[in-house]
PDB file of C-alpha atoms in Angstrom:
ATOM      1  CA  GLY A   1      94.964 174.310  83.169  1.00  0.00           C
ATOM      2  CA  GLY A   2      97.595 174.507  80.646  1.00  0.00           C
ATOM      3  CA  PRO A   3     101.108 176.211  80.488  1.00  0.00           C
ATOM      4  CA  ALA A   4     101.719 179.436  82.787  1.00  0.00           C
ATOM      5  CA  GLY A   5      99.744 182.436  81.501  1.00  0.00           C
ATOM      6  CA  VAL A   6      97.565 179.944  78.658  1.00  0.00           C
ATOM      7  CA  GLY A   7      94.361 178.736  80.059  1.00  0.00           C
ATOM      8  CA  LEU A   8      93.195 175.258  78.385  1.00  0.00           C
ATOM      9  CA  THR A   9      91.676 176.697  75.477  1.00  0.00           C
ATOM     10  CA  GLY A  10      94.290 178.659  74.529  1.00  0.00           C
ATOM     11  CA  PHE A  11      96.797 175.515  74.786  1.00  0.00           C
ATOM     12  CA  PHE A  12      94.777 173.510  72.508  1.00  0.00           C
ATOM     13  CA  GLU A  13      94.080 176.526  70.144  1.00  0.00           C
ATOM     14  CA  LYS A  14      98.357 177.180  70.210  1.00  0.00           C
ATOM     15  CA  ILE A  15      98.586 173.127  69.590  1.00  0.00           C
ATOM     16  CA  PHE A  16      95.918 172.631  67.095  1.00  0.00           C
ATOM     17  CA  GLY A  17      95.441 176.020  65.313  1.00  0.00           C
ATOM     18  CA  GLY A  18      91.977 176.297  66.409  1.00  0.00           C
ATOM     19  CA  SER A  19      89.993 179.442  67.778  1.00  0.00           C
ATOM     20  CA  ARG A  20      86.425 179.968  68.874  1.00  0.00           C
ATOM     21  CA  GLY A  21      83.892 178.980  66.728  1.00  0.00           C
ATOM     22  CA  LYS A  22      86.251 177.477  64.093  1.00  0.00           C
ATOM     23  CA  ALA A  23      84.538 173.992  64.474  1.00  0.00           C
ATOM     24  CA  ASP A  24      81.127 175.322  63.683  1.00  0.00           C
ATOM     25  CA  ALA A  25      80.800 173.231  60.674  1.00  0.00           C
ATOM     26  CA  ASP A  26      76.815 174.062  59.815  1.00  0.00           C
ATOM     27  CA  ASN A  27      77.845 177.663  60.368  1.00  0.00           C
ATOM     28  CA  ASP A  28      75.083 178.262  63.009  1.00  0.00           C
ATOM     29  CA  GLY A  29      76.770 179.979  65.670  1.00  0.00           C
ATOM     30  CA  ARG A  30      77.214 177.009  67.928  1.00  0.00           C
ATOM     31  CA  VAL A  31      79.785 173.810  68.244  1.00  0.00           C
ATOM     32  CA  ASP A  32      77.205 171.456  68.967  1.00  0.00           C
ATOM     33  CA  LEU A  33      75.697 167.916  68.058  1.00  0.00           C
ATOM     34  CA  PHE A  34      75.161 169.026  64.597  1.00  0.00           C
ATOM     35  CA  ASP A  35      78.838 169.777  63.810  1.00  0.00           C
ATOM     36  CA  PHE A  36      79.592 166.227  65.830  1.00  0.00           C
ATOM     37  CA  ASN A  37      77.203 164.623  63.335  1.00  0.00           C
ATOM     38  CA  ILE A  38      79.070 166.211  60.047  1.00  0.00           C
ATOM     39  CA  LEU A  39      82.502 165.500  61.452  1.00  0.00           C
ATOM     40  CA  MET A  40      81.448 161.826  62.048  1.00  0.00           C
ATOM     41  CA  VAL A  41      79.916 161.362  58.289  1.00  0.00           C
ATOM     42  CA  ASN A  42      82.886 163.081  56.791  1.00  0.00           C
ATOM     43  CA  TRP A  43      85.385 161.158  59.300  1.00  0.00           C
ATOM     44  CA  GLU A  44      88.663 160.071  57.269  1.00  0.00           C
ATOM     45  CA  MET A  45      87.962 161.801  54.347  1.00  0.00           C
ATOM     46  CA  THR A  46      90.672 163.706  52.714  1.00  0.00           C
ATOM     47  CA  ASN A  47      88.990 165.920  50.147  1.00  0.00           C
ATOM     48  CA  ASP A  48      89.410 169.612  49.910  1.00  0.00           C
ATOM     49  CA  ASN A  49      87.096 172.472  51.323  1.00  0.00           C
ATOM     50  CA  ASN A  50      85.454 169.698  53.575  1.00  0.00           C
ATOM     51  CA  ALA A  51      83.171 171.550  56.365  1.00  0.00           C
ATOM     52  CA  ALA A  52      84.562 169.165  59.189  1.00  0.00           C
ATOM     53  CA  ASP A  53      88.063 169.773  58.102  1.00  0.00           C
ATOM     54  CA  PHE A  54      88.612 172.088  61.141  1.00  0.00           C
ATOM     55  CA  ASN A  55      92.628 172.499  60.882  1.00  0.00           C
ATOM     56  CA  ALA A  56      92.288 172.855  57.016  1.00  0.00           C
ATOM     57  CA  ASP A  57      94.985 169.778  56.787  1.00  0.00           C
ATOM     58  CA  ARG A  58      92.968 167.862  53.949  1.00  0.00           C
ATOM     59  CA  ARG A  59      91.959 165.245  56.618  1.00  0.00           C
ATOM     60  CA  VAL A  60      88.817 164.675  59.063  1.00  0.00           C
ATOM     61  CA  ASP A  61      90.887 163.113  62.020  1.00  0.00           C
ATOM     62  CA  ILE A  62      91.358 163.388  65.853  1.00  0.00           C
ATOM     63  CA  LEU A  63      93.219 166.716  65.388  1.00  0.00           C
ATOM     64  CA  ASP A  64      89.464 168.210  64.079  1.00  0.00           C
ATOM     65  CA  PHE A  65      87.675 166.315  66.852  1.00  0.00           C
ATOM     66  CA  ASN A  66      89.967 167.972  69.287  1.00  0.00           C
ATOM     67  CA  LEU A  67      89.003 171.305  67.844  1.00  0.00           C
ATOM     68  CA  LEU A  68      85.213 170.287  68.017  1.00  0.00           C
ATOM     69  CA  MET A  69      85.769 169.450  71.659  1.00  0.00           C
ATOM     70  CA  VAL A  70      87.815 172.440  72.528  1.00  0.00           C
ATOM     71  CA  ASN A  71      85.326 174.767  71.065  1.00  0.00           C
ATOM     72  CA  TRP A  72      81.990 173.137  71.992  1.00  0.00           C
ATOM     73  CA  ASN A  73      79.419 175.776  73.627  1.00  0.00           C
TER      74      ASN A  73
END
């Protein structure tokens, strides 16, 4: 899927600025349920240096959730 020459992951990375491992909120080398939990605990927060603000826009929102899903492993 995705645009010609770009896989689905690459497509979402271009849109949301993500990369493999970027949504690893707890820095354990995996993007999993623990990272999802961190995202939910921080949902809609707007502070600096938030571990769940994966795209660094100072807001934990659907864009961060999308990065989590794209990088899930």
